[in-house]
CSV table of C-alpha atoms in Angstrom, one decimal:
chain,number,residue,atom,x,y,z
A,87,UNK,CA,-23.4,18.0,-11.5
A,88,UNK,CA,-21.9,17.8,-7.6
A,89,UNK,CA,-19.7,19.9,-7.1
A,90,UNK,CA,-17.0,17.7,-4.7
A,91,UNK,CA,-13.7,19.3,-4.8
A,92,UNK,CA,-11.3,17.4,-6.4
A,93,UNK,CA,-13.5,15.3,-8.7
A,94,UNK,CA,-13.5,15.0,-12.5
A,95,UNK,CA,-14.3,17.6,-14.3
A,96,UNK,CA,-13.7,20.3,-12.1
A,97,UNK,CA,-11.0,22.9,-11.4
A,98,UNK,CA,-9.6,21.7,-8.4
A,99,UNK,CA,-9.7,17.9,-10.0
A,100,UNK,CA,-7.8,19.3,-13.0
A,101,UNK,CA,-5.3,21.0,-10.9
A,102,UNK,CA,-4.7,18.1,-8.5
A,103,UNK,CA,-4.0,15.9,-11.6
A,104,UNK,CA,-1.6,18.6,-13.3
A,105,UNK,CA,0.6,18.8,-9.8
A,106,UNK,CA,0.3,14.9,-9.8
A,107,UNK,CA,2.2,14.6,-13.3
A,108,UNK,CA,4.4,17.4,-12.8
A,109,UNK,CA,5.8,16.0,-9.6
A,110,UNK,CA,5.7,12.4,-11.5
A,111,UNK,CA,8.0,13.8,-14.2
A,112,UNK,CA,10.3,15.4,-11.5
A,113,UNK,CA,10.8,12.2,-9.8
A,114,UNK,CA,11.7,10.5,-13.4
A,115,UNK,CA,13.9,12.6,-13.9
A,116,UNK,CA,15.8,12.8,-10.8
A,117,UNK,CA,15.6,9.2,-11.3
A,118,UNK,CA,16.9,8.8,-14.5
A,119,UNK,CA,19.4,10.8,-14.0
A,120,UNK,CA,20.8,9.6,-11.0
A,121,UNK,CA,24.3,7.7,-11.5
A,122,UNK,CA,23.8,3.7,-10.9
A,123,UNK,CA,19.9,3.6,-10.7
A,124,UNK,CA,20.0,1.4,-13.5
A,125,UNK,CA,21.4,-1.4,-10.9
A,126,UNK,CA,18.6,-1.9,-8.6
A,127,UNK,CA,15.0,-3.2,-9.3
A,128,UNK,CA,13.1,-1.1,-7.0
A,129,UNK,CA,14.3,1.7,-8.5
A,130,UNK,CA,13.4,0.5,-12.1
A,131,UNK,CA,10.1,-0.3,-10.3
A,132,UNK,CA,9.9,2.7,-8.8
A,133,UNK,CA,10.0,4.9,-12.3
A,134,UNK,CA,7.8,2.4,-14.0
A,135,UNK,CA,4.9,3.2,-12.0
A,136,UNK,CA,5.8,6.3,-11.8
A,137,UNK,CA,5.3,6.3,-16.1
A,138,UNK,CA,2.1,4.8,-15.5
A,139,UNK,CA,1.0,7.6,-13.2
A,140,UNK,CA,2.2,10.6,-15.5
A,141,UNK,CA,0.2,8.6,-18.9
A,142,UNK,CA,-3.0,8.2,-16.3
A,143,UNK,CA,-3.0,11.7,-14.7
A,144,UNK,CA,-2.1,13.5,-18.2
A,145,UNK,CA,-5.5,11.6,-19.5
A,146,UNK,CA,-7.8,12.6,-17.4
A,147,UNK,CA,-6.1,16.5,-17.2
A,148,UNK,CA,-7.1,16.1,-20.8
A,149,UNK,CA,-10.4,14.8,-19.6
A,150,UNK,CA,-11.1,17.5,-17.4
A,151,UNK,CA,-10.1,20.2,-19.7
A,152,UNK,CA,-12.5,19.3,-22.3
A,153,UNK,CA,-15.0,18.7,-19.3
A,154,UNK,CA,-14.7,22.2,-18.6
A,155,UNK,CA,-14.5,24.1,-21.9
A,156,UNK,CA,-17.3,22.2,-23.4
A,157,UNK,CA,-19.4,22.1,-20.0
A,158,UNK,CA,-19.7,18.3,-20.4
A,159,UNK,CA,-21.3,16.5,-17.3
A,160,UNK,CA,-18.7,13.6,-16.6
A,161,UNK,CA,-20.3,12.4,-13.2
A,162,UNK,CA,-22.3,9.7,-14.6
A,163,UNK,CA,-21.8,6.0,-12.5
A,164,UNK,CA,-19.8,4.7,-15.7
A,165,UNK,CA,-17.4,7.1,-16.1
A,166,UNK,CA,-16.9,7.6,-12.4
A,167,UNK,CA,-16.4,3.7,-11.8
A,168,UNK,CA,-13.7,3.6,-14.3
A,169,UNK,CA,-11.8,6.6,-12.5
A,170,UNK,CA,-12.0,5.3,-9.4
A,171,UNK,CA,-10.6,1.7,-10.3
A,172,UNK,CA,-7.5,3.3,-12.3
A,173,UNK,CA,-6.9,5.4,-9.6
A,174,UNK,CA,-7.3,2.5,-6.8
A,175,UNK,CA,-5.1,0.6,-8.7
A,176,UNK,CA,-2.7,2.8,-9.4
A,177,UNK,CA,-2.5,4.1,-6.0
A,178,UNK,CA,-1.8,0.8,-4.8
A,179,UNK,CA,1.1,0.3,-7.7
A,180,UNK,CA,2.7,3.8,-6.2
A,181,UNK,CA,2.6,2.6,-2.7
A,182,UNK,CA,4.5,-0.3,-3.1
A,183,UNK,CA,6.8,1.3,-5.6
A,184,UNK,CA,7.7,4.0,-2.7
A,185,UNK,CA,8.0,1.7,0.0
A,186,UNK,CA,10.2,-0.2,-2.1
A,187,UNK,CA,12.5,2.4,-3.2
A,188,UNK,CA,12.6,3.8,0.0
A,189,UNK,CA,13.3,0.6,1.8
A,190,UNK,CA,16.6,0.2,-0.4
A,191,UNK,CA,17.3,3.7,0.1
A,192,UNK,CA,17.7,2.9,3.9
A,193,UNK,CA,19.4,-0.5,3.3
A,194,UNK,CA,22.0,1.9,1.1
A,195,UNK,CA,22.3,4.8,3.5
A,196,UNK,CA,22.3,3.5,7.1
A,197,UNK,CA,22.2,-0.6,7.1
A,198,UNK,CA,25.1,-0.7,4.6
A,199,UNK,CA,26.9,2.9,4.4
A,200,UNK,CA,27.0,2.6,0.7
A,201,UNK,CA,26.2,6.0,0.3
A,202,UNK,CA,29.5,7.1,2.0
A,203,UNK,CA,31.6,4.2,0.7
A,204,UNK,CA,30.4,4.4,-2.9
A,205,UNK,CA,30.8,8.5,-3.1
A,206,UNK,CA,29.4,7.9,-6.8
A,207,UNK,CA,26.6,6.3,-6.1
A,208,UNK,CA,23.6,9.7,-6.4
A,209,UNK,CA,21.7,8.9,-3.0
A,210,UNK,CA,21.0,12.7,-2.7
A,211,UNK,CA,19.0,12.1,-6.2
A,212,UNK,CA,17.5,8.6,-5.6
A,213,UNK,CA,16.1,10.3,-2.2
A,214,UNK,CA,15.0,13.3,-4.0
A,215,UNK,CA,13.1,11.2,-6.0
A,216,UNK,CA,11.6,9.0,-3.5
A,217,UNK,CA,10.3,11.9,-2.0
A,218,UNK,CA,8.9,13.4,-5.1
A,219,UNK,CA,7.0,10.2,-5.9
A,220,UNK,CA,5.2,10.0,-2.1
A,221,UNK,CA,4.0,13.4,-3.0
A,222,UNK,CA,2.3,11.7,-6.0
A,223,UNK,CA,1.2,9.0,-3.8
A,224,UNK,CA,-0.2,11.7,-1.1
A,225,UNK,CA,-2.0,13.4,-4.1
A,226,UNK,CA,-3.3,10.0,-5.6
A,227,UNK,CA,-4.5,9.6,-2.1
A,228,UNK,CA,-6.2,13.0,-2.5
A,229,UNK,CA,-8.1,12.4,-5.8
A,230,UNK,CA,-9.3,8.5,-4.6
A,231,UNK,CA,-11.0,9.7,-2.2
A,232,UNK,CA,-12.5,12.7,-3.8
A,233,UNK,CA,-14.1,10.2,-6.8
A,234,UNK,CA,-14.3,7.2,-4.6
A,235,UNK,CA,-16.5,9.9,-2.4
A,236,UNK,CA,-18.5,10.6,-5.9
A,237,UNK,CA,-19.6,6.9,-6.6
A,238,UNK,CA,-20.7,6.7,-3.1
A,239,UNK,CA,-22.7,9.5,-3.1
A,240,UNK,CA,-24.8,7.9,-6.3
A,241,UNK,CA,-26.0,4.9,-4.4
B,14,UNK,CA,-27.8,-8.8,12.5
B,15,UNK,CA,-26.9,-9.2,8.7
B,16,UNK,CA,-25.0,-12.2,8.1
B,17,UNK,CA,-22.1,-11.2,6.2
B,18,UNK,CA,-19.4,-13.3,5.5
B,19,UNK,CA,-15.9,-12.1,7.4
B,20,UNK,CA,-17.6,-10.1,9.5
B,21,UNK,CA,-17.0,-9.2,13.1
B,22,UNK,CA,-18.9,-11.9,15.4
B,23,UNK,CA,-19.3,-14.5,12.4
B,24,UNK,CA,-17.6,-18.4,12.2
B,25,UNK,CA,-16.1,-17.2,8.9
B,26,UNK,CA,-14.6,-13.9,10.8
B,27,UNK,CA,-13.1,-15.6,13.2
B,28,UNK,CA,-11.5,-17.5,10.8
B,29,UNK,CA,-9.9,-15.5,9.3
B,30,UNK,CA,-8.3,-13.7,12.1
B,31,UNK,CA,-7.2,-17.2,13.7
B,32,UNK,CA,-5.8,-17.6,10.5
B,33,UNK,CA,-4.4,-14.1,10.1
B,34,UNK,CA,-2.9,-14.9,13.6
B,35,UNK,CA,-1.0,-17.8,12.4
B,36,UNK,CA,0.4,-16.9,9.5
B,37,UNK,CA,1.7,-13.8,11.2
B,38,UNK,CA,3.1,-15.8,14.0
B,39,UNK,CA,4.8,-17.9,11.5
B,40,UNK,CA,6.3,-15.1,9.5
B,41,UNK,CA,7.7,-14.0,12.5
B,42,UNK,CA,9.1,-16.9,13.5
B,43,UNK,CA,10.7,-17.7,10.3
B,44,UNK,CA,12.1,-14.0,10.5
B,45,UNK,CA,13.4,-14.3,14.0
B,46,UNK,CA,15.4,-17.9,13.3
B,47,UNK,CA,16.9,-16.2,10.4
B,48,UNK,CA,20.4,-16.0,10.9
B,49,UNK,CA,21.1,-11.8,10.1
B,50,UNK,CA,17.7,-10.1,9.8
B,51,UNK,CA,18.8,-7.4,12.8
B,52,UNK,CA,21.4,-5.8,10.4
B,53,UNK,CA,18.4,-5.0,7.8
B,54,UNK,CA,16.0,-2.0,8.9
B,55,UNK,CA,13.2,-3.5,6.1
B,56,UNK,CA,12.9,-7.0,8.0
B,57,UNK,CA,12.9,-5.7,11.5
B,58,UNK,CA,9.9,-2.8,9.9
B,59,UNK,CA,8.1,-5.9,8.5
B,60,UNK,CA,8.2,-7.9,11.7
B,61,UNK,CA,7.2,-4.8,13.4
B,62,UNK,CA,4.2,-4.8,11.4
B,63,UNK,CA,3.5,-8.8,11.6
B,64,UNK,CA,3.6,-8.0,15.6
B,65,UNK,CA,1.2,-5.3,15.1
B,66,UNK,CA,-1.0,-7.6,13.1
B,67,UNK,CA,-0.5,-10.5,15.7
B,68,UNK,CA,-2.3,-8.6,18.4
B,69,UNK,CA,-5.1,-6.7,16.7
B,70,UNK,CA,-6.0,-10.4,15.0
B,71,UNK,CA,-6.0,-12.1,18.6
B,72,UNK,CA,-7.8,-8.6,20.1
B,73,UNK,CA,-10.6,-9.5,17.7
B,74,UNK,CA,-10.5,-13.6,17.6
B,75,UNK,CA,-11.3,-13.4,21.0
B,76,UNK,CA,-14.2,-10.9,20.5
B,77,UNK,CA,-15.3,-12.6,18.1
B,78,UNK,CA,-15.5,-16.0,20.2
B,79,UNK,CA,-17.3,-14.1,22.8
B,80,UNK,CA,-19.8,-12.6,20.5
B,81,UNK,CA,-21.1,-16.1,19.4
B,82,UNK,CA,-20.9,-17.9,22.7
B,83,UNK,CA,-23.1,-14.8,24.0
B,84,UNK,CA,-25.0,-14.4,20.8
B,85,UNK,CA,-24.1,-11.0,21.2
B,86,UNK,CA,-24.5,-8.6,18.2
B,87,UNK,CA,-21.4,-6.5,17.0
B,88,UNK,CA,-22.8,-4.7,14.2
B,89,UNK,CA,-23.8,-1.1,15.5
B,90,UNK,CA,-22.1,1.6,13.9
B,91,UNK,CA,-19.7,2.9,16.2
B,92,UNK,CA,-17.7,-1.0,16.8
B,93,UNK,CA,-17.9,-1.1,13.3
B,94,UNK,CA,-16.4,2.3,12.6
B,95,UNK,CA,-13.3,1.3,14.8
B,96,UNK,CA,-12.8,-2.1,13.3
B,97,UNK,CA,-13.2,-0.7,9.8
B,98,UNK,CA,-10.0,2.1,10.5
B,99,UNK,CA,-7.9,-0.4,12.5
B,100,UNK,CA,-8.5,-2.8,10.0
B,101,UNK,CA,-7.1,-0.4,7.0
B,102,UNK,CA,-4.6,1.6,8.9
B,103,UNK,CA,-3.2,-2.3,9.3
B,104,UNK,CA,-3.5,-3.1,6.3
B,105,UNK,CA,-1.5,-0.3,4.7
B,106,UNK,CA,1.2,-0.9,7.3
B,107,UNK,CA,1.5,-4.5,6.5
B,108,UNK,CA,1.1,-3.7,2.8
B,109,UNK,CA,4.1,-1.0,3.0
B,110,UNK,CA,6.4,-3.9,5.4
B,111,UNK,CA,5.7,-6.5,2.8
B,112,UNK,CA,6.8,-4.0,-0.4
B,113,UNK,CA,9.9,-3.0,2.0
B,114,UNK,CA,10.6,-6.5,2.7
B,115,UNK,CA,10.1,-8.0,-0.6
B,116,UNK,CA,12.5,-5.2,-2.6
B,117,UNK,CA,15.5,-5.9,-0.2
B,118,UNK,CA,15.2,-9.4,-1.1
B,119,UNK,CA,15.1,-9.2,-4.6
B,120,UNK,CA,18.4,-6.4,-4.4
B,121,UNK,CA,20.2,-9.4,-2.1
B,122,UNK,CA,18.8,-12.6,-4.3
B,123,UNK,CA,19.0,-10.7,-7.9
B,124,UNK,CA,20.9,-7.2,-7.9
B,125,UNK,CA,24.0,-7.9,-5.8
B,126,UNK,CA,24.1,-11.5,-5.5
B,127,UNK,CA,24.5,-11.3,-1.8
B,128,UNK,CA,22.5,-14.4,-1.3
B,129,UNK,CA,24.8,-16.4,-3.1
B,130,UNK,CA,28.4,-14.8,-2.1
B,131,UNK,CA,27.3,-15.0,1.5
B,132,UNK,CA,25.5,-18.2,1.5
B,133,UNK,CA,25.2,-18.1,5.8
B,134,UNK,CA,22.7,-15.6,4.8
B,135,UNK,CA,19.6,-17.1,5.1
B,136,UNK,CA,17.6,-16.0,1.9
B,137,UNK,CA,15.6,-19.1,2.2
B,138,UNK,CA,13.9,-17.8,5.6
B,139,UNK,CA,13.9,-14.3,5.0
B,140,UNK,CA,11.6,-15.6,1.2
B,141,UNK,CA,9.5,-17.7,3.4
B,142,UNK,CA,8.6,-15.0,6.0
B,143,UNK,CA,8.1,-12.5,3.2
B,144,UNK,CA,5.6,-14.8,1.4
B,145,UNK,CA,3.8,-15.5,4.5
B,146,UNK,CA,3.2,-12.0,5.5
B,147,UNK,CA,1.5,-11.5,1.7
B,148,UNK,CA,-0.7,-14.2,2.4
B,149,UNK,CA,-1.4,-12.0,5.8
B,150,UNK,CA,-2.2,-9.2,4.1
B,151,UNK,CA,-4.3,-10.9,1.5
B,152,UNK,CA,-6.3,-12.0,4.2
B,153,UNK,CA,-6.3,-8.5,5.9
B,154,UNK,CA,-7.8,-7.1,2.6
B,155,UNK,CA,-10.5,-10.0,3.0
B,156,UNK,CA,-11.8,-9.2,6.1
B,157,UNK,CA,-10.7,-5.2,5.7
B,158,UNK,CA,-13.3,-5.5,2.7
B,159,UNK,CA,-15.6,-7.4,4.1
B,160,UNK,CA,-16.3,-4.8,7.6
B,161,UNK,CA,-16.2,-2.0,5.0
B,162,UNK,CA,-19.0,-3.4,3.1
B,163,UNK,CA,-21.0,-3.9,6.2
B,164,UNK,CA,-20.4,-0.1,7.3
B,165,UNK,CA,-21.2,0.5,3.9
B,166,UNK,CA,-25.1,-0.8,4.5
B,167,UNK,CA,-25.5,1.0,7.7
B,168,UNK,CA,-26.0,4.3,5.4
């Protein structure tokens, strides 16, 4: 088994994908909690992808847990394929959720003064959360590159 | 030279970057006619990125012209290298303007019904100029794809 930082079934793999779901739940809940994200659709979007990143990097935490107690070899071209594409994928999804959310953020705050006008309106939250969930993005950068690096190194 | 399609100093890569050229020229101009896109930061950043697009997809029509007048091959490593990372840095850039874009519209068309309280807004351009720079980027990810596969058989 390689041993490329970052990959599955190895410490630093399972400790990138525990900060990746912690900082996912932070940003859902800032999120959800926030008073009027229920209004916008990038927002929504925002916290859907976000779900889909906290279900995907609590799996393979899981995955790389059992990896490492039973010593289990998880770098065969299978497996590794199957990582990369979810994380491709999702990585993608979480870009455009970010860029979304934080396009409406600016719209709100500086285009449109909502955020002074509507004093109800949580920007402080919704921009909190933004930034947690371009964290996960930076991390899901992180771990692509480390598997994508993996599958290459087979061929 | 290998004869991959979409590749640097091909017909089919020069196709796509005349055609990556128009359809960027035409999002812009549909953005610029559009009667208020300077009060939204989102449009300006996506035009911003079009113009980006505009020149690196002239940039590289051109080279690509002259490298099959000349019969002139393209594919060492290091050209390659440098059109791979422009290619993606761009890519990610347009991706991000068209997400940006694309979520300000659907707040103005669905969430506040801006487009149809202030119909002199003109949502109809501002949807045309949005589609047009995701059929830019599709055609980014075509030709991004296609250079990384030939890098990908230099090693």
């Amino acid at each position: 088994m390689k041993l490329i930082a970052g990959s599955p079934g190895t410490w630093s793999g399972m400790a990138l994908r525990v900060s990746q779901f912690v900082f996912a739940a932070a940003s859902i809940c800032a999120m959800v909690t926030a008073f009027g994200n229920s209004n916008y659709s990038a927002f929504f979007y925002m916290t859907f992808t976000m779900m889909l990143q906290l279900f995907w990097s609590l799996g393979l935490a899981f995955v790389d847990i059992f990896s490492i107690r039973n010593k289990k070899d998880l770098h065969d071209r299978a497996t590794v394929t199957l990582i990369v594409l979810g994380d491709w994928i999702l990585a993608v999804f979480v870009f455009s959720g970010v860029s979304a959310a934080a396009s409406v953020m600016i719209l709100f705050a500086k285009d449109m003064n909502f955020c002074r006008v509507y004093w109800k309106l949580a920007c402080g939250q919704f921009a909190l959360s933004i930034v947690l969930a371009s964290i996960v993005w930076l991390l899901d950068a992180a771990s692509s590159f480390s598997v994508f690096w993996l599958l290459v190194s087979f061929y």
